[in-house]
Coordinates of C-alpha atoms in Angstrom, one line a residue:
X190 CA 11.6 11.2 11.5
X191 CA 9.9 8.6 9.5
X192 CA 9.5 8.9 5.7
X193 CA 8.0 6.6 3.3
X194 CA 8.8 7.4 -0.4
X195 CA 6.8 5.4 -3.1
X196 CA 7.6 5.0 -6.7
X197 CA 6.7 3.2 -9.5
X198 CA 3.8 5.0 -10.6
X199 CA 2.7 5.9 -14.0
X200 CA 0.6 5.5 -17.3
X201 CA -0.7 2.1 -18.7
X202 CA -3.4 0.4 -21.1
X203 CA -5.8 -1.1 -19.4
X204 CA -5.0 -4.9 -19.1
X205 CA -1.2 -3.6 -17.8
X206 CA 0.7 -4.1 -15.2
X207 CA 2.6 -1.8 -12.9
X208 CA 4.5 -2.6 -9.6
X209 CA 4.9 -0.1 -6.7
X210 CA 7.6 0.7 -4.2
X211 CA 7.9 2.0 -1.5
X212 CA 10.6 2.3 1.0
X213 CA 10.7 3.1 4.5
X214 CA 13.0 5.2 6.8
X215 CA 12.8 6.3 10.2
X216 CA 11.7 3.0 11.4
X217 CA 14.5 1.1 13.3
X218 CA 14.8 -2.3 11.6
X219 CA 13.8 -4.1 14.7
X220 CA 10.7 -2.2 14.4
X221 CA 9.8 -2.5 10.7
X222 CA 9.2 -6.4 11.5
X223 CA 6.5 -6.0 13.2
X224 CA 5.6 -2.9 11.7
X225 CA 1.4 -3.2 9.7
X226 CA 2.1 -1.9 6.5
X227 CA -0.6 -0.9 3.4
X228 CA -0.9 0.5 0.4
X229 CA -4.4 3.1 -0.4
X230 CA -5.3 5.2 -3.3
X231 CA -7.5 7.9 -3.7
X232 CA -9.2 9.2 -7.2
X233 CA -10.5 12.3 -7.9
X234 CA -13.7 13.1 -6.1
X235 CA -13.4 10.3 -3.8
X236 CA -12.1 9.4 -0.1
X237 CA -9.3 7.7 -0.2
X238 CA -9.8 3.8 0.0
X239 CA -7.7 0.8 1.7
X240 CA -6.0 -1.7 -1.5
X241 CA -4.2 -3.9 0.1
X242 CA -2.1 -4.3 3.7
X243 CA 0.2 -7.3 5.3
X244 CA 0.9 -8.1 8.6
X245 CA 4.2 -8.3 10.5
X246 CA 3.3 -12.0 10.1
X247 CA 3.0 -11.8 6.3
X248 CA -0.7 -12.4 6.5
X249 CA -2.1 -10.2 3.3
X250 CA -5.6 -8.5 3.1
X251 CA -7.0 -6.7 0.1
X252 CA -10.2 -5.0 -1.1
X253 CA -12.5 -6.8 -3.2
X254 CA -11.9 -4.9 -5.6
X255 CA -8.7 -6.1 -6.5
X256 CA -8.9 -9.0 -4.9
X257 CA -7.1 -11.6 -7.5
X258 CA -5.2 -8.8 -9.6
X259 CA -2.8 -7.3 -6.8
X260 CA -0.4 -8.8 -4.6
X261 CA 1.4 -7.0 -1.9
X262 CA 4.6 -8.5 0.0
X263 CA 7.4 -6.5 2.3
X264 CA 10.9 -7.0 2.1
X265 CA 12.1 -6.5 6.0
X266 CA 15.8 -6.4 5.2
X267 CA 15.2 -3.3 2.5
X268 CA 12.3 -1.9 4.4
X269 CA 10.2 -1.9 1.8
X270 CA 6.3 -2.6 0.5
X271 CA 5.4 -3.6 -3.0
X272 CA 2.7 -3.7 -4.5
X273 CA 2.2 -5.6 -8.4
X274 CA -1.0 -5.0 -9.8
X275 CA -2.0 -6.9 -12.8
X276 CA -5.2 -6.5 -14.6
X277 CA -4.9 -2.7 -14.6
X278 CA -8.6 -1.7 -15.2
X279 CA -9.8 2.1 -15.8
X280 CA -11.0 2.6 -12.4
X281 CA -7.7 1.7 -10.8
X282 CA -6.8 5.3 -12.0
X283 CA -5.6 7.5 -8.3
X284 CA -2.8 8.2 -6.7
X285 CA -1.7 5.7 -4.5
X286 CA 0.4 5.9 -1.2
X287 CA 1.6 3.5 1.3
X288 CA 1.1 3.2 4.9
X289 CA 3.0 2.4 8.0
X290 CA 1.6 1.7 11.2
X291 CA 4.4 0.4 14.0
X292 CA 1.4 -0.3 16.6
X293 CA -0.5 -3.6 17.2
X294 CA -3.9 -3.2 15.0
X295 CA -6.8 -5.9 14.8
X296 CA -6.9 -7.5 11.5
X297 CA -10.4 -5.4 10.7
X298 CA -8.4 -1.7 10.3
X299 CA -6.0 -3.2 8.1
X300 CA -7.9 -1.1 5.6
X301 CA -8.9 1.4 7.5
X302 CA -7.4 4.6 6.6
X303 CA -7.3 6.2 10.6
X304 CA -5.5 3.0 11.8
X305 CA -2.1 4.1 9.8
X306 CA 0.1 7.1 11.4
X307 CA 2.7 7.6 8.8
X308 CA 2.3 8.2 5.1
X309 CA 4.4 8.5 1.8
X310 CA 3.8 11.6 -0.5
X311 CA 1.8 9.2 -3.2
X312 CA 2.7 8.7 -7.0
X313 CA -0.2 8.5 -9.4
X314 CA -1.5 6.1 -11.5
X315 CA -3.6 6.6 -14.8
X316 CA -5.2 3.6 -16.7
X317 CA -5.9 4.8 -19.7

């Protein structure tokens, strides 16, 4: 059974900085290499949105929107996403969750929620 657990969540001014986790189990090491792996968030009132994903390769994508202020990177030997977000503006406020998606995508649903299978519980952030 595959479980993603994400932490790091939390309160901040905006201008802040707050780095997410999230760590991965279920997936067989071999696997998790060449596993697509994102992170989304999802504010109150609105469908939830692709932030940032990397490829088994390490190539990263991100929405304009934080394009500049977040950087996501994988550690394969932990199993683990993170995600540091600088910047922290008001509307960054949502709960955020990572994604895991062992299957070959094209590089145009990295973002996409439907192109992700498994999911972690989310931790919220408030920029405030």
């Amino acid at each position: 059974q595959v479980q993603l657990v994400e932490s790091g969540g939390g309160s901040v001014q905006p201008g802040g900085s707050l780095t997410l986790s999230c760590t991965a189990s279920g997936i067989p090491g071999i696997t998790f290499n060449t596993t697509s792996l994102a992170w989304f968030r999802q504010a109150p009132g609105k469908e939830r949105e692709g932030v940032a994903a990397i490829a088994t390769i390490g190539r990263t994508y991100y929405a304009d929107s934080v394009q500049g202020r977040f950087t996501i990177s994988r550690d394969n030997h932990k199993n683990s996403i993170i995600l540091l977000m600088n910047s922290l503006r008001s509307e960054d406020t949502a709960v955020y969750y990572c994604a895991a998606e062992p299957d070959p995508m094209p590089p145009a649903a990295r973002l996409m929620v439907l192109a992700y299978k498994y999911w972690g519980q989310g931790t919220q952030v408030t920029v405030s």
